[in-house]
mmCIF file of C-alpha atoms in Angstrom:
data_model
loop_
_atom_site.group_PDB
_atom_site.id
_atom_site.type_symbol
_atom_site.label_atom_id
_atom_site.label_comp_id
_atom_site.label_asym_id
_atom_site.label_seq_id
_atom_site.Cartn_x
_atom_site.Cartn_y
_atom_site.Cartn_z
ATOM 1 C CA UNK F 293 -4.910 40.141 -0.325
ATOM 2 C CA UNK F 294 -3.882 40.307 -3.971
ATOM 3 C CA UNK F 295 -5.058 37.609 -6.383
ATOM 4 C CA UNK F 296 -1.511 36.308 -6.749
ATOM 5 C CA UNK F 297 -0.910 36.048 -3.032
ATOM 6 C CA UNK F 298 -4.274 34.360 -2.549
ATOM 7 C CA UNK F 299 -3.485 31.821 -5.273
ATOM 8 C CA UNK F 300 -0.081 31.036 -3.734
ATOM 9 C CA UNK F 301 -1.584 30.577 -0.292
ATOM 10 C CA UNK F 302 -4.276 28.260 -1.631
ATOM 11 C CA UNK F 303 -1.792 26.176 -3.632
ATOM 12 C CA UNK F 304 0.498 25.862 -0.609
ATOM 13 C CA UNK F 305 -2.415 24.704 1.529
ATOM 14 C CA UNK F 306 -3.330 22.078 -1.055
ATOM 15 C CA UNK F 307 0.269 20.931 -1.217
ATOM 16 C CA UNK F 308 0.462 20.682 2.557
ATOM 17 C CA UNK F 309 -2.715 18.602 2.648
ATOM 18 C CA UNK F 310 -1.446 16.247 -0.042
ATOM 19 C CA UNK F 311 1.843 15.738 1.784
ATOM 20 C CA UNK F 312 0.050 15.051 5.078
ATOM 21 C CA UNK F 313 -1.770 12.157 3.384
ATOM 22 C CA UNK F 314 1.387 10.899 1.725
ATOM 23 C CA UNK F 315 3.171 10.776 5.091
ATOM 24 C CA UNK F 316 1.170 7.670 5.968
ATOM 25 C CA UNK F 317 3.028 4.420 5.455
ATOM 26 C CA UNK F 318 1.752 0.866 5.962
ATOM 27 C CA UNK F 319 3.976 -1.668 7.709
ATOM 28 C CA UNK F 320 2.877 -5.155 8.766
ATOM 29 C CA UNK F 321 -0.753 -4.117 8.260
ATOM 30 C CA UNK F 322 -0.460 -1.083 10.567
ATOM 31 C CA UNK F 323 -0.544 2.535 9.414
ATOM 32 C CA UNK F 324 2.134 4.962 10.586
ATOM 33 C CA UNK F 325 2.511 8.700 10.059
ATOM 34 C CA UNK F 326 6.126 9.276 9.076
ATOM 35 C CA UNK F 327 6.415 12.762 10.576
ATOM 36 C CA UNK F 328 9.349 14.162 12.521
ATOM 37 C CA UNK F 329 8.070 12.514 15.698
ATOM 38 C CA UNK F 330 8.016 9.065 14.108
ATOM 39 C CA UNK F 331 11.425 9.584 12.508
ATOM 40 C CA UNK F 332 12.897 10.189 15.988
ATOM 41 C CA UNK F 333 10.803 7.490 17.675
ATOM 42 C CA UNK F 334 11.779 4.849 15.104
ATOM 43 C CA UNK F 335 15.413 5.215 16.247
ATOM 44 C CA UNK F 336 14.482 3.948 19.709
ATOM 45 C CA UNK F 337 12.651 0.822 18.524
ATOM 46 C CA UNK F 338 14.267 -2.584 18.926
ATOM 47 C CA UNK F 339 13.377 -5.674 16.909
ATOM 48 C CA UNK F 340 10.488 -7.460 18.584
ATOM 49 C CA UNK F 341 9.033 -4.282 20.129
ATOM 50 C CA UNK F 342 5.323 -3.611 19.870
ATOM 51 C CA UNK F 343 4.238 -0.094 18.946
ATOM 52 C CA UNK F 344 0.867 1.544 18.293
ATOM 53 C CA UNK F 345 -0.118 2.623 14.805
ATOM 54 C CA UNK F 346 -2.243 5.704 14.034
ATOM 55 C CA UNK F 347 -5.417 3.745 14.795
ATOM 56 C CA UNK F 348 -4.007 2.583 18.140
ATOM 57 C CA UNK F 349 -3.583 -0.961 16.896
ATOM 58 C CA UNK F 350 -0.540 -2.723 18.396
ATOM 59 C CA UNK F 351 1.925 -3.794 15.716
ATOM 60 C CA UNK F 352 4.953 -5.970 16.362
ATOM 61 C CA UNK F 353 8.086 -4.690 14.641
ATOM 62 C CA UNK F 354 10.044 -7.783 13.727
ATOM 63 C CA UNK F 355 12.875 -5.998 11.977
ATOM 64 C CA UNK F 356 13.546 -2.612 13.610
ATOM 65 C CA UNK F 357 16.196 -1.623 11.120
ATOM 66 C CA UNK F 358 13.929 -2.247 8.162
ATOM 67 C CA UNK F 359 11.106 -0.311 9.838
ATOM 68 C CA UNK F 360 13.401 2.609 10.602
ATOM 69 C CA UNK F 361 14.630 2.637 7.018
ATOM 70 C CA UNK F 362 11.079 2.650 5.641
ATOM 71 C CA UNK F 363 10.014 5.492 7.945
ATOM 72 C CA UNK F 364 13.007 7.586 6.924
ATOM 73 C CA UNK F 365 12.521 6.821 3.236
ATOM 74 C CA UNK F 366 8.852 7.805 3.321
ATOM 75 C CA UNK F 367 9.589 10.985 5.269
ATOM 76 C CA UNK F 368 12.357 12.089 2.942
ATOM 77 C CA UNK F 369 10.390 11.212 -0.182
ATOM 78 C CA UNK F 370 7.486 13.408 0.934
ATOM 79 C CA UNK F 371 9.776 16.238 2.087
ATOM 80 C CA UNK F 372 11.671 16.238 -1.207
ATOM 81 C CA UNK F 373 8.431 16.365 -3.145
ATOM 82 C CA UNK F 374 7.174 19.143 -0.873
ATOM 83 C CA UNK F 375 10.334 21.185 -1.486
ATOM 84 C CA UNK F 376 10.111 20.703 -5.239
ATOM 85 C CA UNK F 377 6.439 21.634 -5.464
ATOM 86 C CA UNK F 378 6.893 24.551 -3.045
ATOM 87 C CA UNK F 379 9.524 26.000 -5.334
ATOM 88 C CA UNK F 380 7.232 25.734 -8.346
ATOM 89 C CA UNK F 381 4.384 27.465 -6.506
ATOM 90 C CA UNK F 382 6.284 30.450 -5.115
ATOM 91 C CA UNK F 383 8.470 31.101 -8.159
ATOM 92 C CA UNK P 44 -0.262 -30.886 -0.436
ATOM 93 C CA UNK P 45 0.137 -27.196 0.341
ATOM 94 C CA UNK P 46 -2.625 -24.988 -0.957
ATOM 95 C CA UNK P 47 -1.461 -22.208 -3.280
ATOM 96 C CA UNK P 48 -1.966 -18.825 -1.642
ATOM 97 C CA UNK P 49 -0.904 -16.785 -4.655
ATOM 98 C CA UNK P 50 -4.483 -15.989 -5.612
ATOM 99 C CA UNK P 51 -5.453 -15.130 -2.048
ATOM 100 C CA UNK P 52 -2.623 -12.630 -1.718
ATOM 101 C CA UNK P 53 -4.078 -10.718 -4.637
ATOM 102 C CA UNK P 54 -7.666 -11.179 -3.595
ATOM 103 C CA UNK P 55 -8.614 -7.508 -3.608
ATOM 104 C CA UNK P 56 -10.392 -5.038 -5.830
ATOM 105 C CA UNK P 57 -12.436 -1.875 -6.261
ATOM 106 C CA UNK P 58 -16.233 -1.710 -6.609
ATOM 107 C CA UNK P 59 -17.869 1.213 -8.397
ATOM 108 C CA UNK P 60 -21.651 1.635 -8.608
ATOM 109 C CA UNK P 61 -23.196 3.130 -11.701
ATOM 110 C CA UNK P 62 -26.885 3.975 -12.151
ATOM 111 C CA UNK P 63 -28.191 6.564 -14.566
ATOM 112 C CA UNK P 64 -30.159 9.537 -13.312
ATOM 113 C CA UNK P 65 -30.583 13.037 -14.749
ATOM 114 C CA UNK P 66 -26.776 13.143 -14.789
ATOM 115 C CA UNK P 67 -24.848 10.916 -17.167
ATOM 116 C CA UNK P 68 -23.282 8.880 -14.384
ATOM 117 C CA UNK P 69 -21.826 6.387 -16.852
ATOM 118 C CA UNK P 70 -19.533 9.075 -18.165
ATOM 119 C CA UNK P 71 -18.387 9.925 -14.640
ATOM 120 C CA UNK P 72 -18.002 6.246 -13.719
ATOM 121 C CA UNK P 73 -16.021 5.577 -16.886
ATOM 122 C CA UNK P 74 -13.605 8.362 -15.948
ATOM 123 C CA UNK P 75 -13.397 6.960 -12.430
ATOM 124 C CA UNK P 76 -12.501 3.510 -13.815
ATOM 125 C CA UNK P 77 -9.854 5.051 -16.084
ATOM 126 C CA UNK P 78 -8.302 6.880 -13.133
ATOM 127 C CA UNK P 79 -8.211 3.696 -11.046
ATOM 128 C CA UNK P 80 -6.567 1.830 -13.899
ATOM 129 C CA UNK P 81 -3.964 4.559 -14.316
ATOM 130 C CA UNK P 82 -2.974 4.941 -10.658
ATOM 131 C CA UNK P 83 -3.780 1.466 -9.330
ATOM 132 C CA UNK P 84 -2.981 -0.693 -12.374
ATOM 133 C CA UNK P 85 -2.676 -3.968 -10.483
ATOM 134 C CA UNK P 86 -6.044 -3.659 -8.744
ATOM 135 C CA UNK P 87 -9.083 -5.075 -10.566
ATOM 136 C CA UNK P 88 -12.190 -2.904 -10.864
ATOM 137 C CA UNK P 89 -15.761 -4.207 -10.898
ATOM 138 C CA UNK P 90 -18.743 -2.080 -11.852
ATOM 139 C CA UNK P 91 -22.184 -2.688 -10.382
ATOM 140 C CA UNK P 92 -25.422 -1.566 -12.034
ATOM 141 C CA UNK P 93 -24.806 -0.504 -15.594
ATOM 142 C CA UNK P 94 -21.613 -1.771 -17.270
ATOM 143 C CA UNK P 95 -18.671 0.512 -17.970
ATOM 144 C CA UNK P 96 -15.963 0.092 -20.603
ATOM 145 C CA UNK P 97 -12.555 -0.537 -19.129
ATOM 146 C CA UNK P 98 -13.710 -2.308 -15.959
ATOM 147 C CA UNK P 99 -12.377 -5.820 -15.374
ATOM 148 C CA UNK P 100 -15.697 -7.267 -14.273
ATOM 149 C CA UNK P 101 -19.335 -6.342 -14.015
ATOM 150 C CA UNK P 102 -22.182 -7.292 -11.720
ATOM 151 C CA UNK P 103 -25.728 -6.672 -12.871
ATOM 152 C CA UNK P 104 -28.367 -5.586 -10.409
ATOM 153 C CA UNK P 105 -31.751 -3.973 -10.865
ATOM 154 C CA UNK P 106 -32.211 -0.305 -10.156
ATOM 155 C CA UNK P 107 -32.197 0.139 -6.393
ATOM 156 C CA UNK P 108 -34.953 1.815 -4.396
ATOM 157 C CA UNK P 109 -35.518 5.397 -5.434
ATOM 158 C CA UNK P 110 -34.055 8.146 -3.330
ATOM 159 C CA UNK P 111 -34.196 11.897 -3.874
ATOM 160 C CA UNK P 112 -31.550 14.552 -3.546
ATOM 161 C CA UNK P 113 -31.320 18.252 -4.262
ATOM 162 C CA UNK P 114 -29.071 19.006 -7.234
ATOM 163 C CA UNK P 115 -28.612 22.744 -7.675
ATOM 164 C CA UNK P 116 -31.973 23.826 -6.320
ATOM 165 C CA UNK P 117 -34.153 21.037 -7.706
ATOM 166 C CA UNK P 118 -35.013 17.724 -6.115
ATOM 167 C CA UNK P 119 -34.051 14.847 -8.450
ATOM 168 C CA UNK P 120 -34.096 11.069 -8.350
ATOM 169 C CA UNK P 121 -30.873 9.538 -7.101
ATOM 170 C CA UNK P 122 -30.037 5.834 -7.078
ATOM 171 C CA UNK P 123 -27.645 5.520 -4.156
ATOM 172 C CA UNK P 124 -29.298 2.738 -2.199
ATOM 173 C CA UNK P 125 -27.431 -0.352 -3.335
ATOM 174 C CA UNK P 126 -24.055 0.024 -1.720
ATOM 175 C CA UNK P 127 -25.079 -1.829 1.422
ATOM 176 C CA UNK P 128 -25.163 -4.950 -0.769
ATOM 177 C CA UNK P 129 -21.437 -4.712 -1.449
ATOM 178 C CA UNK P 130 -20.595 -7.507 0.983
ATOM 179 C CA UNK P 131 -22.658 -10.011 -1.033
ATOM 180 C CA UNK P 132 -21.626 -8.604 -4.388
ATOM 181 C CA UNK P 133 -17.860 -8.374 -4.000
ATOM 182 C CA UNK P 134 -15.874 -11.351 -5.283
ATOM 183 C CA UNK P 135 -12.822 -10.325 -3.261
ATOM 184 C CA UNK P 136 -11.615 -10.854 0.271
ATOM 185 C CA UNK P 137 -10.550 -7.193 0.538
ATOM 186 C CA UNK P 138 -12.602 -4.522 -1.210
ATOM 187 C CA UNK P 139 -12.734 -0.757 -1.542
ATOM 188 C CA UNK P 140 -16.080 0.695 -2.605
ATOM 189 C CA UNK P 141 -15.734 4.176 -4.052
ATOM 190 C CA UNK P 142 -18.265 6.681 -5.326
ATOM 191 C CA UNK P 143 -17.926 7.279 -9.042
ATOM 192 C CA UNK P 144 -17.403 10.990 -8.326
ATOM 193 C CA UNK P 145 -14.311 10.181 -6.262
ATOM 194 C CA UNK P 146 -11.513 10.968 -8.682
ATOM 195 C CA UNK P 147 -8.422 8.883 -8.036
ATOM 196 C CA UNK P 148 -5.300 10.929 -8.792
ATOM 197 C CA UNK P 149 -2.706 9.014 -6.783
ATOM 198 C CA UNK P 150 -1.925 5.522 -5.512
ATOM 199 C CA UNK P 151 -2.982 6.506 -1.977
ATOM 200 C CA UNK P 152 -5.741 3.833 -1.903
ATOM 201 C CA UNK P 153 -3.053 1.131 -2.023
ATOM 202 C CA UNK P 154 -2.412 1.960 1.634
ATOM 203 C CA UNK P 155 -5.943 0.923 2.520
ATOM 204 C CA UNK P 156 -5.452 -2.408 0.773
ATOM 205 C CA UNK P 157 -2.225 -2.911 2.720
ATOM 206 C CA UNK P 158 -3.897 -2.134 6.041
ATOM 207 C CA UNK P 159 -5.189 -5.004 8.185
ATOM 208 C CA UNK P 160 -8.104 -2.979 9.584
ATOM 209 C CA UNK P 161 -11.334 -4.738 8.611
ATOM 210 C CA UNK P 162 -13.322 -1.544 8.010
ATOM 211 C CA UNK P 163 -11.943 1.874 7.095
ATOM 212 C CA UNK P 164 -13.759 5.089 6.195
ATOM 213 C CA UNK P 165 -13.018 8.800 6.224
ATOM 214 C CA UNK P 166 -14.229 10.935 9.110
ATOM 215 C CA UNK P 167 -12.436 14.261 8.589
ATOM 216 C CA UNK P 168 -13.105 16.105 5.373
ATOM 217 C CA UNK P 169 -10.859 18.709 3.858
ATOM 218 C CA UNK P 170 -12.688 21.556 2.158
ATOM 219 C CA UNK P 171 -10.415 22.099 -0.802
ATOM 220 C CA UNK P 172 -11.632 25.631 -1.540
ATOM 221 C CA UNK P 173 -11.526 26.993 2.009
ATOM 222 C CA UNK P 174 -8.618 25.069 3.542
ATOM 223 C CA UNK P 175 -10.594 23.820 6.519
ATOM 224 C CA UNK P 176 -10.925 20.363 8.029
ATOM 225 C CA UNK P 177 -14.290 19.437 9.516
ATOM 226 C CA UNK P 178 -16.175 16.562 11.013
ATOM 227 C CA UNK P 179 -19.945 16.443 10.681
ATOM 228 C CA UNK P 180 -22.234 15.146 13.429
ATOM 229 C CA UNK P 181 -25.048 12.731 12.615
ATOM 230 C CA UNK P 182 -28.009 15.036 13.247
ATOM 231 C CA UNK P 183 -27.900 16.259 16.827
ATOM 232 C CA UNK P 184 -26.215 13.157 18.173
ATOM 233 C CA UNK P 185 -22.655 12.742 19.433
ATOM 234 C CA UNK P 186 -21.936 10.363 16.565
ATOM 235 C CA UNK P 187 -19.447 11.692 14.029
ATOM 236 C CA UNK P 188 -20.439 11.096 10.449
ATOM 237 C CA UNK P 189 -18.259 8.753 8.452
ATOM 238 C CA UNK P 190 -18.099 9.189 4.690
ATOM 239 C CA UNK P 191 -19.364 6.223 2.696
ATOM 240 C CA UNK P 192 -17.526 7.677 -0.331
ATOM 241 C CA UNK P 193 -14.501 5.450 0.268
ATOM 242 C CA UNK P 194 -15.187 2.270 2.208
ATOM 243 C CA UNK P 195 -12.561 -0.408 2.681
ATOM 244 C CA UNK P 196 -13.712 -3.734 4.090
ATOM 245 C CA UNK P 197 -12.557 -7.304 4.489
ATOM 246 C CA UNK P 198 -14.836 -10.329 4.316
ATOM 247 C CA UNK P 199 -15.126 -11.337 7.942
ATOM 248 C CA UNK P 200 -18.028 -12.162 10.220
ATOM 249 C CA UNK P 201 -17.796 -8.772 11.974
ATOM 250 C CA UNK P 202 -17.971 -6.967 8.656
ATOM 251 C CA UNK P 203 -20.930 -9.123 7.579
ATOM 252 C CA UNK P 204 -22.686 -7.947 10.734
ATOM 253 C CA UNK P 205 -21.811 -4.336 9.898
ATOM 254 C CA UNK P 206 -23.446 -4.653 6.471
ATOM 255 C CA UNK P 207 -26.461 -6.300 8.066
ATOM 256 C CA UNK P 208 -26.771 -3.349 10.473
ATOM 257 C CA UNK P 209 -26.333 -0.907 7.580
ATOM 258 C CA UNK P 210 -29.291 -2.512 5.756
ATOM 259 C CA UNK P 211 -31.373 -2.344 8.929
ATOM 260 C CA UNK P 212 -30.583 1.345 9.431
ATOM 261 C CA UNK P 213 -31.695 2.083 5.860
ATOM 262 C CA UNK P 214 -34.870 0.034 6.346
ATOM 263 C CA UNK P 215 -35.644 2.007 9.525
ATOM 264 C CA UNK P 216 -34.221 5.339 8.404
ATOM 265 C CA UNK P 217 -37.248 7.333 9.571
ATOM 266 C CA UNK P 218 -36.819 5.998 13.108
ATOM 267 C CA UNK P 219 -33.139 6.981 13.249
ATOM 268 C CA UNK P 220 -33.941 10.363 11.680
ATOM 269 C CA UNK P 221 -36.310 11.072 14.568
ATOM 270 C CA UNK P 222 -33.979 9.631 17.172
ATOM 271 C CA UNK P 223 -30.937 11.636 16.090
ATOM 272 C CA UNK P 224 -32.879 14.603 14.687
ATOM 273 C CA UNK P 225 -31.819 14.703 11.039
ATOM 274 C CA UNK P 226 -33.891 14.975 7.886
ATOM 275 C CA UNK P 227 -35.423 11.761 6.593
ATOM 276 C CA UNK P 228 -36.178 13.190 3.137
ATOM 277 C CA UNK P 229 -32.901 12.045 1.631
ATOM 278 C CA UNK P 230 -31.449 8.732 2.734
ATOM 279 C CA UNK P 231 -27.758 9.308 3.276
ATOM 280 C CA UNK P 232 -25.454 6.304 3.248
ATOM 281 C CA UNK P 233 -22.999 8.413 5.241
ATOM 282 C CA UNK P 234 -25.430 8.585 8.154
ATOM 283 C CA UNK P 235 -26.423 4.933 7.772
ATOM 284 C CA UNK P 236 -22.841 3.630 7.887
ATOM 285 C CA UNK P 237 -21.990 5.884 10.821
ATOM 286 C CA UNK P 238 -24.907 4.575 12.875
ATOM 287 C CA UNK P 239 -24.282 0.970 11.810
ATOM 288 C CA UNK P 240 -20.610 1.091 12.766
ATOM 289 C CA UNK P 241 -21.394 2.701 16.099
ATOM 290 C CA UNK P 242 -23.892 -0.096 16.790
ATOM 291 C CA UNK P 243 -21.361 -2.724 15.741
ATOM 292 C CA UNK P 244 -18.916 -1.290 18.294
ATOM 293 C CA UNK P 245 -21.585 -1.189 21.011
ATOM 294 C CA UNK P 246 -21.408 2.634 20.927
ATOM 295 C CA UNK P 247 -17.736 2.591 21.873
ATOM 296 C CA UNK P 248 -14.962 4.333 19.975
ATOM 297 C CA UNK P 249 -14.709 3.745 16.238
ATOM 298 C CA UNK P 250 -11.374 5.583 15.949
ATOM 299 C CA UNK P 251 -9.590 2.487 14.673
ATOM 300 C CA UNK P 252 -11.892 2.431 11.620
ATOM 301 C CA UNK P 253 -10.972 5.937 10.509
ATOM 302 C CA UNK P 254 -8.719 6.534 7.505
ATOM 303 C CA UNK P 255 -5.851 8.628 8.879
ATOM 304 C CA UNK P 256 -6.041 11.385 6.287
ATOM 305 C CA UNK P 257 -8.888 13.683 5.310
ATOM 306 C CA UNK P 258 -11.131 13.162 2.329
ATOM 307 C CA UNK P 259 -10.572 16.077 -0.033
ATOM 308 C CA UNK P 260 -13.957 17.326 -1.087
ATOM 309 C CA UNK P 261 -15.121 20.187 -3.253
ATOM 310 C CA UNK P 262 -18.420 21.791 -2.297
ATOM 311 C CA UNK P 263 -21.332 22.194 -4.711
ATOM 312 C CA UNK P 264 -20.412 25.760 -5.621
ATOM 313 C CA UNK P 265 -16.938 24.734 -6.788
ATOM 314 C CA UNK P 266 -17.065 23.885 -10.473
ATOM 315 C CA UNK P 267 -14.827 21.539 -12.390
ATOM 316 C CA UNK P 268 -13.278 23.534 -15.211
ATOM 317 C CA UNK P 269 -11.121 20.828 -16.638
ATOM 318 C CA UNK P 270 -9.980 17.316 -15.813
ATOM 319 C CA UNK P 271 -7.214 15.193 -17.242
ATOM 320 C CA UNK P 272 -5.449 12.083 -16.008
ATOM 321 C CA UNK P 273 -3.163 13.848 -13.543
ATOM 322 C CA UNK P 274 -5.136 16.822 -12.282
ATOM 323 C CA UNK P 275 -8.477 18.552 -11.858
ATOM 324 C CA UNK P 276 -8.779 22.273 -12.479
ATOM 325 C CA UNK P 277 -11.460 23.729 -10.209
ATOM 326 C CA UNK P 278 -13.007 27.142 -10.081
ATOM 327 C CA UNK P 279 -14.894 29.076 -7.427
ATOM 328 C CA UNK P 280 -15.828 32.740 -7.071
ATOM 329 C CA UNK P 281 -12.245 33.640 -6.095
ATOM 330 C CA UNK P 282 -10.044 31.957 -8.690
ATOM 331 C CA UNK P 283 -9.269 28.693 -10.430
ATOM 332 C CA UNK P 284 -6.895 26.210 -8.878
ATOM 333 C CA UNK P 285 -5.473 22.780 -9.520
ATOM 334 C CA UNK P 286 -5.803 19.646 -7.406
ATOM 335 C CA UNK P 287 -3.516 16.705 -8.078
ATOM 336 C CA UNK P 288 -4.531 14.260 -5.396
ATOM 337 C CA UNK P 289 -7.621 12.092 -4.805
ATOM 338 C CA UNK P 290 -10.665 14.313 -4.713
ATOM 339 C CA UNK P 291 -14.384 13.881 -4.087
ATOM 340 C CA UNK P 292 -16.301 16.201 -6.414
ATOM 341 C CA UNK P 293 -19.779 17.206 -5.235
ATOM 342 C CA UNK P 294 -20.675 19.298 -8.273
ATOM 343 C CA UNK P 295 -21.452 16.326 -10.506
ATOM 344 C CA UNK P 296 -22.954 18.369 -13.337
ATOM 345 C CA UNK P 297 -19.741 20.324 -13.913
ATOM 346 C CA UNK P 298 -17.691 17.137 -13.512
ATOM 347 C CA UNK P 299 -19.778 15.473 -16.196
ATOM 348 C CA UNK P 300 -19.413 18.483 -18.517
ATOM 349 C CA UNK P 301 -15.663 18.626 -17.953
ATOM 350 C CA UNK P 302 -15.222 14.952 -18.838
ATOM 351 C CA UNK P 303 -16.954 15.236 -22.200
#
């Protein structure tokens, strides 16, 4: 593998790792990974539902709409940053 | 009359230990404090051991018991045996203890302060140079090692018991070294906290105490070429590369040189 290709691959891996960490959001003391699964799952949650966080701790979602909004915001923020950084690396 | 809870809501902070050895740890700790102040400006920082400019508070303690560790290929004195006193030392209800060689380059630690878990530590480590994620067993046991590099804890009775167990494991380190078949030459806080937490949980799962992202760590052979507020430039035998998120640097000599 050429030096340039190796450097790109390494930088992309580092970026991926950083974004994985940034996907975590804290809500009502519980930690949630705002990945595609959670984005879809959050749409099914009703106010008052109890869901499990990443550490399998039950967390009551008092305001489902607010939770859904926060999950989407976090997901899109990380994805936008990923896209921006990705562009810089491969250019 | 209602008691004001304003202070309690902000009752959190970061503890950083600093003891001199053959490496100028004060320089590393000072950089660590600066990074915390830059990325976590609302969180107070307390240094323990030798004072550091820029920290909000300081707690004096005598040099802890001597430990030894191999740096490069030489065995040197290493003062790492005070962190189990953090529960008594911390003035806060919610504390994160970090190693001074853990370079904060984001506000990611705020998530640990926001979490209601009483104890949180890393289990998976991300090898920055090789793009691999590992867990390390404690000797030949089934216990996964937890990293004492970043430890979040609340002041509760369960956590007090955890610190008590941690002290007992260190006091009886030789016994545990034989039991779990690891070397007793260097006392590793990572092993001690892992055993203590497992005991606290009656040898049941400790999954709920694991930070849900990996600790980014550079191995000894990866040198720090340059460091500024927003990034660390690292170098290994293949090329140099930049890391711009929280990173645990094992090559302390090169870190120290890069800071100066």
